[in-house]
Amino acid sequence: MESPEFCSDSQDGESAFSDVPFAPEPLVYAVMAAFREDPSPLKLNLGIGVYRTEEGKPFVLNVVRRVEQLLVNDLPAIKENRVTTVQCVAGCGSLRVGAEFLAKHYHQKSVYIPKPTYSNHPNFFSSVGLVVKTYRYYDLATHGLDFQGLLEDLSFAPPGSIVLLQACGHNPTGVDPTIQEWEQIRQFIRSKGLLPFFDSAYQGLVSGNLDADAQSVRLFVTDGGESLIAQSYSKNMALYGERVGALLIVCKTAEVAIEVESQLKLVIRPMYSNPPIHGASMVTAILKDREMYNEWTSDLKKMNDRLINIRQKLVNTLCDKGTPGDWSHIIRQVGMYSLSGLSQDQIAFITKEYHVYMSSDGRISMAGLSSRTVPHLVEAIHAAVTRVI
Ligand SMILES: Cc1ncc(COP(=O)(O)O)c(C=O)c1O
């Protein structure tokens, strides 16, 4: 929807999933299927616990219809029934289900992941026999995106290779491509026939706005090509332990989407059969109620403002103290994380002497900091960079 002029090149041609065979429904659904097919006017389904009206019809709330319409109008892929969505066990479960589906039904077995990336990323793919390769992402010298390195490494990817992309708030670097860079990445990926697999774990926590943080994904969805998206609600709804997420596969046609969904059910059934319902029903309630949705987005904005504020405070305090080094990248980086540039020895020193814990790559989770604790961290960083070479 944003910047439609970016999305002019068409993605016609055959679906990457056109050979996915239709899977028959699992036996447990047989009763429901039999009911559906029974032509008798007397038929009565007492098997499922779903609310019905006196007329025996499902009850769809008017407000739900209105919100749904807004969403449908937003993206042609949804309107055309080309998106298959399965609820999964949070972001990790969505990535794992997507990986297994691809291992079973996709012709290309190479997956390119950013270097560095979320430490669990390689596991989702290697555990299902896919071959994990990396593409350059972070430029140590600028503490920013290594855009040329990214394109160069992907140019060596065999056609059809899967490319894992973090939709926003890149973990662990806090570095995201600009929208113009995203568009170039999109054109590159489409022109080489690569398959994008988005990991969206921080939507809303980069700009404080859900739509702005979805721009990267939308560029790819609106061009008509195929994509996978692992959506997590762990961070942006602070529902970590509830494990709420979904895998979306955007297909070229509605027919392919039906086949893909049938196979996703077969991936999920021996894994966990059905996803937990409690957290998901909370997410659903929030997404379907305009007032609650507004409250959520305004809370997201507040969470985001605090993260930005803390970044600024950390850098200001480092500057005020005269800590050697250029720390401005901490402000340029976005979302929950910042790759500080501290060495492993400096981090070990900080932990031992100042009791500050962070991952050994130097990643600082901004969410763990507060105005009260910034001075302590600055003391620790100052001591580390002046005493540990
Ligand atoms: C980039 C990224 N993807 C996925 C996840 C996993 O999310 P979830 O807790 O929803 O499984 C994380 C968690 O830290 C992450 O950083």
Short mmCIF file of C-alpha atoms and ligand atoms in Angstrom, two decimals:
data_model
loop_
_atom_site.label_atom_id
_atom_site.label_comp_id
_atom_site.label_asym_id
_atom_site.label_seq_id
_atom_site.Cartn_x
_atom_site.Cartn_y
_atom_site.Cartn_z
CA MET A 1 0.00 0.00 0.00
CA GLU A 2 2.76 2.48 0.83
CA SER A 3 4.71 3.78 -2.13
CA PRO A 4 2.92 1.81 -4.83
CA GLU A 5 5.28 3.27 -7.40
CA PHE A 6 7.97 1.02 -5.93
CA CYS A 7 6.01 -2.08 -6.77
CA SER A 8 5.58 -1.77 -10.47
CA ASP A 9 7.41 -4.85 -11.67
CA SER A 10 4.98 -7.69 -11.94
CA GLN A 11 5.49 -11.08 -10.38
CA ASP A 12 3.68 -13.13 -12.98
CA GLY A 13 4.88 -16.61 -13.75
CA GLU A 14 4.59 -19.91 -12.04
CA SER A 15 4.18 -20.32 -8.31
CA ALA A 16 7.16 -21.72 -6.40
CA PHE A 17 4.66 -23.96 -4.67
CA SER A 18 2.73 -25.17 -7.73
CA ASP A 19 3.91 -28.78 -7.17
CA VAL A 20 2.65 -28.88 -3.59
CA PRO A 21 0.06 -31.68 -3.61
CA PHE A 22 -3.23 -31.30 -1.84
CA ALA A 23 -3.27 -33.19 1.47
CA PRO A 24 -6.50 -34.90 2.52
CA GLU A 25 -7.98 -33.66 5.78
CA PRO A 26 -6.82 -35.47 8.96
CA LEU A 27 -9.32 -38.04 10.28
CA VAL A 28 -10.40 -35.89 13.20
CA TYR A 29 -11.91 -33.45 10.77
CA ALA A 30 -13.78 -36.19 8.97
CA VAL A 31 -16.96 -35.66 10.98
CA MET A 32 -17.00 -31.99 10.10
CA ALA A 33 -16.34 -32.78 6.45
CA ALA A 34 -19.09 -35.41 6.41
CA PHE A 35 -21.50 -32.90 7.91
CA ARG A 36 -20.61 -30.31 5.30
CA GLU A 37 -21.23 -32.76 2.49
CA ASP A 38 -24.49 -34.19 3.86
CA PRO A 39 -27.29 -32.76 1.64
CA SER A 40 -30.06 -33.67 4.12
CA PRO A 41 -32.22 -30.73 5.25
CA LEU A 42 -32.40 -32.41 8.68
CA LYS A 43 -28.67 -32.33 9.27
CA LEU A 44 -27.55 -31.02 12.63
CA ASN A 45 -23.96 -30.53 13.74
CA LEU A 46 -23.56 -30.98 17.47
CA GLY A 47 -19.90 -31.81 17.21
CA ILE A 48 -18.28 -28.41 17.45
CA GLY A 49 -18.51 -25.85 20.23
CA VAL A 50 -19.01 -22.77 18.13
CA TYR A 51 -21.73 -20.24 18.90
CA ARG A 52 -24.66 -20.23 16.51
CA THR A 53 -27.70 -17.98 16.21
CA GLU A 54 -31.28 -19.26 16.50
CA GLU A 55 -31.12 -19.71 12.72
CA GLY A 56 -28.08 -21.98 13.17
CA LYS A 57 -25.79 -19.44 11.53
CA PRO A 58 -22.36 -18.35 12.81
CA PHE A 59 -22.53 -15.02 14.61
CA VAL A 60 -20.20 -12.40 13.20
CA LEU A 61 -20.09 -9.18 15.15
CA ASN A 62 -20.63 -6.04 13.17
CA VAL A 63 -17.49 -4.40 14.54
CA VAL A 64 -15.49 -7.44 13.42
CA ARG A 65 -16.90 -7.12 9.92
CA ARG A 66 -15.91 -3.46 9.80
CA VAL A 67 -12.34 -4.05 10.96
CA GLU A 68 -12.01 -7.02 8.63
CA GLN A 69 -13.13 -4.88 5.70
CA LEU A 70 -10.48 -2.33 6.54
CA LEU A 71 -7.84 -5.05 6.45
CA VAL A 72 -9.13 -6.62 3.26
CA ASN A 73 -9.14 -3.29 1.46
CA ASP A 74 -5.55 -2.85 2.51
CA LEU A 75 -3.87 -5.66 0.66
CA PRO A 76 -4.92 -7.26 -2.63
CA ALA A 77 -3.24 -10.51 -1.57
CA ILE A 78 -5.77 -10.87 1.25
CA LYS A 79 -8.68 -9.79 -0.93
CA GLU A 80 -7.71 -12.41 -3.51
CA ASN A 81 -7.42 -15.17 -0.86
CA ARG A 82 -3.77 -15.70 -1.71
CA VAL A 83 -2.54 -15.57 1.89
CA THR A 84 -2.63 -18.69 3.98
CA THR A 85 -2.24 -18.09 7.70
CA VAL A 86 -1.67 -20.63 10.44
CA GLN A 87 -1.44 -19.79 14.11
CA CYS A 88 1.86 -21.04 15.48
CA VAL A 89 3.73 -21.14 18.76
CA ALA A 90 5.03 -17.54 18.72
CA GLY A 91 7.74 -16.30 16.36
CA CYS A 92 9.99 -19.33 16.89
CA GLY A 93 7.21 -21.78 16.14
CA SER A 94 6.25 -19.83 13.01
CA LEU A 95 9.83 -19.93 11.76
CA ARG A 96 10.12 -23.64 12.52
CA VAL A 97 6.83 -24.52 10.77
CA GLY A 98 7.83 -22.40 7.76
CA ALA A 99 11.24 -24.07 7.64
CA GLU A 100 9.75 -27.56 7.75
CA PHE A 101 7.20 -26.73 5.07
CA LEU A 102 9.98 -25.44 2.82
CA ALA A 103 12.20 -28.45 3.51
CA LYS A 104 9.35 -30.74 2.43
CA HIS A 105 7.85 -28.83 -0.46
CA TYR A 106 10.29 -26.30 -1.83
CA HIS A 107 12.85 -27.20 -4.46
CA GLN A 108 15.74 -25.07 -3.19
CA LYS A 109 17.42 -26.13 0.06
CA SER A 110 19.72 -23.14 0.68
CA VAL A 111 18.72 -20.48 3.19
CA TYR A 112 20.61 -17.21 3.49
CA ILE A 113 20.48 -15.53 6.90
CA PRO A 114 22.00 -12.17 7.87
CA LYS A 115 25.37 -12.06 9.60
CA PRO A 116 24.93 -11.44 12.47
CA THR A 117 21.39 -12.44 13.33
CA TYR A 118 19.18 -13.79 16.13
CA SER A 119 21.17 -16.74 17.49
CA ASN A 120 18.27 -19.16 17.04
CA HIS A 121 17.83 -18.47 13.31
CA PRO A 122 20.26 -21.11 12.01
CA ASN A 123 18.59 -23.77 14.17
CA PHE A 124 15.14 -23.45 12.60
CA PHE A 125 16.54 -24.29 9.21
CA SER A 126 19.39 -26.67 9.96
CA SER A 127 17.11 -28.81 12.13
CA VAL A 128 14.99 -29.63 9.07
CA GLY A 129 17.97 -30.32 6.80
CA LEU A 130 18.14 -27.00 4.97
CA VAL A 131 21.60 -25.62 4.22
CA VAL A 132 22.26 -22.40 6.11
CA LYS A 133 24.47 -19.75 4.52
CA THR A 134 25.00 -16.14 5.54
CA TYR A 135 24.94 -12.78 3.83
CA ARG A 136 26.81 -9.72 5.06
CA TYR A 137 24.59 -7.33 6.98
CA TYR A 138 26.51 -5.27 9.51
CA ASP A 139 29.38 -2.93 8.75
CA LEU A 140 31.68 -2.90 11.77
CA ALA A 141 33.33 0.33 10.65
CA THR A 142 30.15 2.40 10.35
CA HIS A 143 28.01 0.41 12.81
CA GLY A 144 25.42 0.55 10.03
CA LEU A 145 24.12 -1.60 7.19
CA ASP A 146 26.62 -3.23 4.83
CA PHE A 147 24.27 -2.73 1.91
CA GLN A 148 26.76 -3.50 -0.85
CA GLY A 149 27.98 -6.58 1.02
CA LEU A 150 24.39 -7.76 1.38
CA LEU A 151 23.64 -7.43 -2.33
CA GLU A 152 26.97 -8.94 -3.33
CA ASP A 153 26.52 -12.03 -1.14
CA LEU A 154 22.95 -12.54 -2.33
CA SER A 155 24.13 -12.26 -5.92
CA PHE A 156 25.96 -15.58 -5.39
CA ALA A 157 22.83 -17.28 -4.07
CA PRO A 158 21.56 -20.05 -6.38
CA PRO A 159 18.21 -19.14 -7.99
CA GLY A 160 15.28 -19.84 -5.71
CA SER A 161 17.34 -19.66 -2.52
CA ILE A 162 15.41 -18.70 0.60
CA VAL A 163 16.43 -15.36 2.11
CA LEU A 164 15.65 -14.69 5.74
CA LEU A 165 14.96 -11.00 6.33
CA GLN A 166 14.18 -9.36 9.65
CA ALA A 167 11.20 -7.12 8.96
CA CYS A 168 12.29 -4.39 11.40
CA GLY A 169 14.27 -3.82 14.58
CA HIS A 170 17.06 -6.17 13.51
CA ASN A 171 18.35 -8.38 16.31
CA PRO A 172 21.15 -7.98 17.42
CA THR A 173 22.34 -4.91 15.48
CA GLY A 174 19.45 -2.45 15.72
CA VAL A 175 20.20 -1.62 12.07
CA ASP A 176 17.41 -1.67 9.48
CA PRO A 177 17.58 -0.84 5.76
CA THR A 178 15.92 2.43 4.76
CA ILE A 179 12.73 2.14 2.72
CA GLN A 180 14.70 2.95 -0.43
CA GLU A 181 17.19 0.18 0.42
CA TRP A 182 14.32 -2.20 1.11
CA GLU A 183 12.96 -1.43 -2.34
CA GLN A 184 16.33 -2.19 -3.91
CA ILE A 185 16.54 -5.41 -1.92
CA ARG A 186 13.04 -6.31 -3.13
CA GLN A 187 13.90 -5.68 -6.76
CA PHE A 188 17.08 -7.69 -6.39
CA ILE A 189 15.37 -10.63 -4.69
CA ARG A 190 12.55 -10.71 -7.24
CA SER A 191 14.86 -10.36 -10.21
CA LYS A 192 16.93 -13.32 -9.02
CA GLY A 193 13.86 -15.39 -8.16
CA LEU A 194 14.86 -15.71 -4.49
CA LEU A 195 12.20 -16.50 -1.89
CA PRO A 196 11.85 -13.96 0.96
CA PHE A 197 11.08 -15.28 4.43
CA PHE A 198 10.37 -12.40 6.82
CA ASP A 199 10.83 -12.65 10.55
CA SER A 200 8.61 -9.97 12.11
CA ALA A 201 9.33 -10.08 15.84
CA TYR A 202 9.40 -6.35 16.64
CA GLN A 203 6.61 -4.71 14.67
CA GLY A 204 5.70 -1.42 16.34
CA LEU A 205 8.82 -1.29 18.47
CA VAL A 206 10.95 0.57 15.94
CA SER A 207 8.85 3.59 15.02
CA GLY A 208 6.04 3.14 17.52
CA ASN A 209 3.74 2.68 14.53
CA LEU A 210 2.58 -0.72 13.30
CA ASP A 211 2.07 0.39 9.70
CA ALA A 212 5.43 2.09 9.38
CA ASP A 213 7.17 -0.97 10.77
CA ALA A 214 5.37 -3.22 8.27
CA GLN A 215 6.58 -1.29 5.23
CA SER A 216 9.32 -3.75 4.33
CA VAL A 217 6.90 -6.68 4.32
CA ARG A 218 4.24 -4.73 2.42
CA LEU A 219 6.64 -3.84 -0.36
CA PHE A 220 7.08 -7.54 -1.02
CA VAL A 221 3.43 -8.49 -0.58
CA THR A 222 2.06 -5.78 -2.85
CA ASP A 223 4.31 -6.73 -5.75
CA GLY A 224 2.32 -9.92 -6.25
CA GLY A 225 5.25 -12.25 -5.57
CA GLU A 226 5.46 -14.99 -2.97
CA SER A 227 6.74 -14.51 0.58
CA LEU A 228 6.68 -16.14 3.98
CA ILE A 229 6.16 -14.10 7.13
CA ALA A 230 6.68 -15.28 10.70
CA GLN A 231 4.74 -12.89 12.90
CA SER A 232 5.31 -12.75 16.65
CA TYR A 233 3.22 -10.99 19.28
CA SER A 234 5.65 -11.79 22.09
CA LYS A 235 7.33 -8.38 22.26
CA ASN A 236 4.82 -5.94 20.87
CA MET A 237 2.03 -7.22 23.12
CA ALA A 238 4.42 -8.23 25.91
CA LEU A 239 2.92 -11.72 25.83
CA TYR A 240 6.25 -13.54 25.93
CA GLY A 241 5.10 -16.61 27.84
CA GLU A 242 1.82 -16.99 25.96
CA ARG A 243 3.63 -17.90 22.73
CA VAL A 244 1.39 -16.17 20.21
CA GLY A 245 2.34 -15.93 16.57
CA ALA A 246 1.43 -16.88 13.05
CA LEU A 247 3.02 -18.03 9.84
CA LEU A 248 1.68 -16.37 6.71
CA ILE A 249 2.49 -17.67 3.26
CA VAL A 250 1.61 -15.32 0.46
CA CYS A 251 1.00 -17.34 -2.69
CA LYS A 252 0.48 -16.43 -6.33
CA THR A 253 -3.01 -17.85 -6.54
CA ALA A 254 -5.86 -18.75 -4.20
CA GLU A 255 -5.68 -22.37 -5.43
CA VAL A 256 -2.02 -22.69 -4.43
CA ALA A 257 -2.82 -21.09 -1.06
CA ILE A 258 -5.37 -23.86 -0.36
CA GLU A 259 -2.83 -26.56 -1.20
CA VAL A 260 -0.17 -24.88 0.90
CA GLU A 261 -2.53 -24.62 3.87
CA SER A 262 -3.42 -28.29 3.62
CA GLN A 263 0.27 -29.18 3.86
CA LEU A 264 0.91 -26.75 6.72
CA LYS A 265 -1.72 -28.65 8.71
CA LEU A 266 0.29 -31.81 8.15
CA VAL A 267 3.46 -30.11 9.37
CA ILE A 268 1.74 -28.85 12.50
CA ARG A 269 -0.25 -31.93 13.41
CA PRO A 270 2.63 -34.17 14.52
CA MET A 271 4.45 -31.17 16.05
CA TYR A 272 1.88 -29.72 18.47
CA SER A 273 -1.43 -30.47 16.76
CA ASN A 274 -3.12 -27.27 17.91
CA PRO A 275 -1.68 -24.00 19.15
CA PRO A 276 -2.42 -22.72 22.67
CA ILE A 277 -5.59 -20.66 22.74
CA HIS A 278 -5.33 -18.34 25.74
CA GLY A 279 -2.80 -15.77 24.49
CA ALA A 280 -4.18 -15.91 20.97
CA SER A 281 -7.67 -15.11 22.17
CA MET A 282 -6.28 -12.04 23.96
CA VAL A 283 -4.53 -10.90 20.76
CA THR A 284 -7.69 -11.53 18.76
CA ALA A 285 -9.78 -9.51 21.21
CA ILE A 286 -7.36 -6.58 20.99
CA LEU A 287 -7.16 -6.69 17.21
CA LYS A 288 -10.91 -6.86 16.80
CA ASP A 289 -11.95 -4.10 19.18
CA ARG A 290 -11.24 -0.60 17.92
CA GLU A 291 -10.96 0.89 21.41
CA MET A 292 -8.59 -1.79 22.68
CA TYR A 293 -6.60 -1.63 19.46
CA ASN A 294 -6.14 2.12 19.92
CA GLU A 295 -5.08 1.63 23.51
CA TRP A 296 -2.55 -0.99 22.43
CA THR A 297 -1.04 1.20 19.70
CA SER A 298 -0.80 4.13 22.07
CA ASP A 299 1.00 1.92 24.62
CA LEU A 300 3.32 0.76 21.85
CA LYS A 301 4.15 4.37 21.10
CA LYS A 302 4.95 4.97 24.77
CA MET A 303 7.17 1.87 24.91
CA ASN A 304 8.93 3.06 21.80
CA ASP A 305 9.39 6.62 23.07
CA ARG A 306 11.01 5.24 26.21
CA LEU A 307 13.47 3.18 24.15
CA ILE A 308 14.43 6.21 22.05
CA ASN A 309 14.74 8.35 25.14
CA ILE A 310 17.02 5.83 26.84
CA ARG A 311 19.28 5.64 23.78
CA GLN A 312 19.64 9.40 23.83
CA LYS A 313 20.27 9.47 27.58
CA LEU A 314 22.94 6.78 27.34
CA VAL A 315 24.82 8.60 24.60
CA ASN A 316 24.49 12.01 26.29
CA THR A 317 25.82 10.61 29.55
CA LEU A 318 28.75 8.91 27.77
CA CYS A 319 29.57 12.21 26.06
CA ASP A 320 29.22 14.24 29.28
CA LYS A 321 31.61 11.88 30.99
CA GLY A 322 34.09 12.15 28.13
CA THR A 323 34.14 8.42 27.51
CA PRO A 324 36.54 7.80 24.62
CA GLY A 325 34.91 6.71 21.35
CA ASP A 326 32.10 7.71 19.04
CA TRP A 327 28.84 6.41 20.50
CA SER A 328 26.49 8.11 18.04
CA HIS A 329 25.62 4.79 16.39
CA ILE A 330 23.60 3.94 19.50
CA ILE A 331 21.20 6.75 18.55
CA ARG A 332 21.14 5.78 14.87
CA GLN A 333 20.32 2.17 15.72
CA VAL A 334 16.65 1.36 16.29
CA GLY A 335 14.26 -0.89 18.17
CA MET A 336 15.14 -2.87 21.26
CA TYR A 337 18.82 -3.44 20.54
CA SER A 338 22.10 -1.75 19.99
CA LEU A 339 25.35 -3.40 19.04
CA SER A 340 27.63 -1.38 21.28
CA GLY A 341 30.99 -2.27 19.75
CA LEU A 342 32.39 -3.33 23.13
CA SER A 343 34.85 -6.22 22.91
CA GLN A 344 34.38 -9.58 24.61
CA ASP A 345 37.09 -8.71 27.15
CA GLN A 346 35.43 -5.39 27.90
CA ILE A 347 32.08 -7.13 28.41
CA ALA A 348 33.65 -9.71 30.72
CA PHE A 349 35.20 -6.83 32.70
CA ILE A 350 31.88 -4.98 32.89
CA THR A 351 30.12 -8.09 34.15
CA LYS A 352 32.80 -8.94 36.70
CA GLU A 353 33.39 -5.45 38.09
CA TYR A 354 29.99 -3.81 37.58
CA HIS A 355 27.56 -6.74 37.58
CA VAL A 356 26.13 -5.68 34.22
CA TYR A 357 25.18 -8.62 32.04
CA MET A 358 24.90 -8.57 28.26
CA SER A 359 25.49 -10.99 25.42
CA SER A 360 29.10 -11.54 24.41
CA ASP A 361 28.62 -9.89 21.00
CA GLY A 362 28.19 -6.55 22.79
CA ARG A 363 24.45 -6.30 22.25
CA ILE A 364 22.69 -4.01 24.68
CA SER A 365 18.98 -4.54 25.18
CA MET A 366 17.78 -0.96 25.60
CA ALA A 367 14.58 -2.23 27.17
CA GLY A 368 16.56 -3.40 30.20
CA LEU A 369 17.89 0.11 30.89
CA SER A 370 16.18 2.96 32.73
CA SER A 371 17.04 6.57 33.57
CA ARG A 372 18.06 5.35 37.00
CA THR A 373 20.49 2.70 35.68
CA VAL A 374 22.05 4.65 32.77
CA PRO A 375 24.73 6.28 35.01
CA HIS A 376 25.83 2.87 36.31
CA LEU A 377 26.17 1.48 32.78
CA VAL A 378 28.11 4.57 31.72
CA GLU A 379 30.51 4.13 34.67
CA ALA A 380 31.02 0.55 33.59
CA ILE A 381 31.55 1.35 29.88
CA HIS A 382 33.88 4.22 30.74
CA ALA A 383 36.02 1.99 32.96
CA ALA A 384 36.02 -0.78 30.36
CA VAL A 385 37.13 1.34 27.41
CA THR A 386 39.79 3.17 29.41
CA ARG A 387 41.17 0.13 31.23
CA VAL A 388 40.61 -2.88 28.95
CA ILE A 389 42.16 -2.62 25.52
C1 LIG B 1 14.56 -11.75 15.46
C2 LIG B 1 13.76 -12.63 16.35
N1 LIG B 1 12.92 -13.52 15.82
C3 LIG B 1 12.18 -14.34 16.58
C4 LIG B 1 12.28 -14.30 17.96
C5 LIG B 1 11.44 -15.24 18.75
O1 LIG B 1 10.25 -14.69 19.10
P1 LIG B 1 9.17 -15.47 19.99
O2 LIG B 1 9.53 -15.22 21.42
O3 LIG B 1 7.89 -14.88 19.59
O4 LIG B 1 9.29 -16.91 19.65
C6 LIG B 1 13.14 -13.40 18.56
C7 LIG B 1 13.26 -13.37 20.02
O5 LIG B 1 14.13 -12.80 20.60
C8 LIG B 1 13.91 -12.55 17.75
O6 LIG B 1 14.75 -11.66 18.26
#
